[in-house]
XYZ file of C-alpha atoms in Angstrom:
175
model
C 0.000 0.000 0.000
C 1.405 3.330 -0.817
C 1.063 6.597 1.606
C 1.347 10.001 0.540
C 1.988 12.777 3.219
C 0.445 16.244 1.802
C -0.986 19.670 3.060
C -4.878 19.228 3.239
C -6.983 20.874 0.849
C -10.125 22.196 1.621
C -12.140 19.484 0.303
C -10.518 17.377 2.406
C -12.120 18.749 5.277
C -15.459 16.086 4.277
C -13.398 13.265 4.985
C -11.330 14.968 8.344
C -14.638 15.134 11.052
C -15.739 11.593 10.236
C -12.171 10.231 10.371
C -11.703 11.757 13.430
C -14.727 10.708 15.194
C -13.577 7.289 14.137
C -10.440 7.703 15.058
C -11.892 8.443 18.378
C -13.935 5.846 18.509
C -11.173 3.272 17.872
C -8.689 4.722 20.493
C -10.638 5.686 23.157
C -13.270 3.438 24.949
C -11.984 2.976 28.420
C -14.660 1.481 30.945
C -13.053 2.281 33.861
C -13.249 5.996 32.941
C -16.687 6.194 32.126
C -16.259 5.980 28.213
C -17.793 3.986 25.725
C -19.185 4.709 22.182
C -21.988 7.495 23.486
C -20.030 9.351 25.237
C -17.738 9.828 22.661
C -20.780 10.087 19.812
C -21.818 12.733 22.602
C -18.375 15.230 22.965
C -16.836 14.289 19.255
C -19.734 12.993 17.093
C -20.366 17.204 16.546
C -17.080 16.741 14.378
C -18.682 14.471 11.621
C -21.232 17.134 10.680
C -21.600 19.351 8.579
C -21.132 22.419 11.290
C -17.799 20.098 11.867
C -16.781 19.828 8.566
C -17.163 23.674 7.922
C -14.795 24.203 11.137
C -12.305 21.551 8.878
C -12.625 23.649 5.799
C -12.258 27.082 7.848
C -8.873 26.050 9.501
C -7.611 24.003 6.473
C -8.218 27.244 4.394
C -5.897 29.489 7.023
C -3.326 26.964 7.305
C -3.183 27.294 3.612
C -3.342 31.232 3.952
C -0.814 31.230 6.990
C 1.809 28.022 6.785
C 3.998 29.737 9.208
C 1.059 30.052 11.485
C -0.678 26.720 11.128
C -0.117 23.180 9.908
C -2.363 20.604 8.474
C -1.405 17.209 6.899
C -3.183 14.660 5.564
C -2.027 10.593 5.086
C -3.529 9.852 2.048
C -4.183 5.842 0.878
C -5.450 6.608 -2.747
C -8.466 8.887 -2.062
C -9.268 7.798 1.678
C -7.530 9.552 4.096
C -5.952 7.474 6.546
C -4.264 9.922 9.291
C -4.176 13.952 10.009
C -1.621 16.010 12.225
C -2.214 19.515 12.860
C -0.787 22.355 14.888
C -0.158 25.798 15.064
C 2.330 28.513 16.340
C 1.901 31.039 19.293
C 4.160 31.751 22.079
C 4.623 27.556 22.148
C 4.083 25.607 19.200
C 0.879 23.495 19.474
C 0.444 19.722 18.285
C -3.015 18.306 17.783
C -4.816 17.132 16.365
C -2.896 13.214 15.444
C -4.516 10.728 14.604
C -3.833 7.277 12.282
C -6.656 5.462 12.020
C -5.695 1.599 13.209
C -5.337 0.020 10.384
C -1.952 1.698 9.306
C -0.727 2.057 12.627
C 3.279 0.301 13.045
C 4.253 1.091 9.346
C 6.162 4.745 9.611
C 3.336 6.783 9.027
C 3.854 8.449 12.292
C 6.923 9.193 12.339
C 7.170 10.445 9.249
C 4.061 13.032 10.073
C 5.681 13.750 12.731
C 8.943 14.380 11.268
C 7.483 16.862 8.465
C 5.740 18.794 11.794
C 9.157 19.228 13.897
C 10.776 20.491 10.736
C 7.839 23.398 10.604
C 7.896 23.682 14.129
C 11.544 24.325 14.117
C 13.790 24.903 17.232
C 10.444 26.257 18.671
C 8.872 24.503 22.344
C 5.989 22.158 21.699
C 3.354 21.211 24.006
C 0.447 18.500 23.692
C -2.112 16.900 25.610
C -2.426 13.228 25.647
C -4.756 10.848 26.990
C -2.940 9.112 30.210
C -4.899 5.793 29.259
C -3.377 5.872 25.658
C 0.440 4.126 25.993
C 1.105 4.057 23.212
C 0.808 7.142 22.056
C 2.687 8.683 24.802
C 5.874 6.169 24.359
C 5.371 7.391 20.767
C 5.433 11.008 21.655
C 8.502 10.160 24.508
C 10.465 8.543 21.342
C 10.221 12.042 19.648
C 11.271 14.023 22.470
C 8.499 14.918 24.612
C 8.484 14.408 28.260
C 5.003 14.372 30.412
C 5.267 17.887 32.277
C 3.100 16.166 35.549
C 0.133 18.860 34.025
C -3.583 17.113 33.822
C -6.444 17.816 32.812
C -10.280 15.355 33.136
C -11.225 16.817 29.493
C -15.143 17.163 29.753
C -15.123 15.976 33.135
C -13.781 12.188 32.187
C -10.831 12.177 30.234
C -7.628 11.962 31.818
C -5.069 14.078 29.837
C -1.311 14.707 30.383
C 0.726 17.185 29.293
C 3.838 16.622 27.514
C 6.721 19.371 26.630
C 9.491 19.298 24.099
C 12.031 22.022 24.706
C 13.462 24.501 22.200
C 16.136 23.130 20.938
C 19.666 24.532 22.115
C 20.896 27.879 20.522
C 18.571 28.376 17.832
C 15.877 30.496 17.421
C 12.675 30.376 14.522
C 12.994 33.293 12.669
């Protein structure tokens, strides 16, 4: 199977909500925490609509107005898309959106997204929230250089979020 990395376009933005309500629905069930398929329906399913889709277009359109600003790529596997990373730049640069849906999880994919977003975000900080329940997405984020800050959050009340940091790097500066 081949995998193309890419900017998003905005018509990619009808394929983004429902993939990440899936997405969401494949990586974060957790009984213990109180959350099964209607909760998530409940706080993400808004995403898959067309009001969610619109909010797709809308950023997708000012990454592609402001690239220094914000960052949006798609994994593409012929015309589905498989995978999204996003971010954007403030005082700290912000990751998130990432997702891979599971069925190309363990071939690159994520590293090489991830890859393509440290060389935009530069020697800049980057923070993240991940879900505390979700190991292997923080060993993945650990492997890149992140380190959980101690910071949490109970997003909507339930769940359990940690913080991770990765430090500018050492004597350089984004310009």
């Amino acid at each position: 199977m081949t995998y193309v990395i890419e900017a998003a376009h905005p018509a990619d933005s009808a394929q983004l909500g429902p993939l990440l309500l899936r997405a969401w629905l494949q990586t974060y069930p957790n009984p213990e925490a109180g959350i099964d398929e209607d909760w998530i329906r409940e706080h993400r399913g808004s995403s898959a609509t067309a009001e969610g889709i619109d909010q797709w277009r809308e950023f997708i359109e000012a990454a592609n107005r402001q690239p220094d600003v914000l960052f949006c790529r798609v994994v593409r596997s012929g015309t589905e898309i498989v995978g999204v990373l996003c971010g954007r730049r403030g005082e700290v640069v912000t990751l998130g959106p990432m997702y891979l849906l599971e069925h190309v999880q363990g071939q690159g994919l994520g590293g090489r997204m991830m890859t393509e977003f440290l060389t935009w975000a530069a020697a800049a900080p980057i923070c993240l929230w991940a879900t505390d329940y979700n190991d292997s997405a923080v060993r993945f984020y650990q492997r890149h250089g992140f380190e959980i800050t101690g910071e949490r959050e109970l997003w909507q009340g339930r769940l359990p979020n940690l913080r991770m940091t990765r430090e500018a790097a050492p004597g350089t500066t984004h310009s």
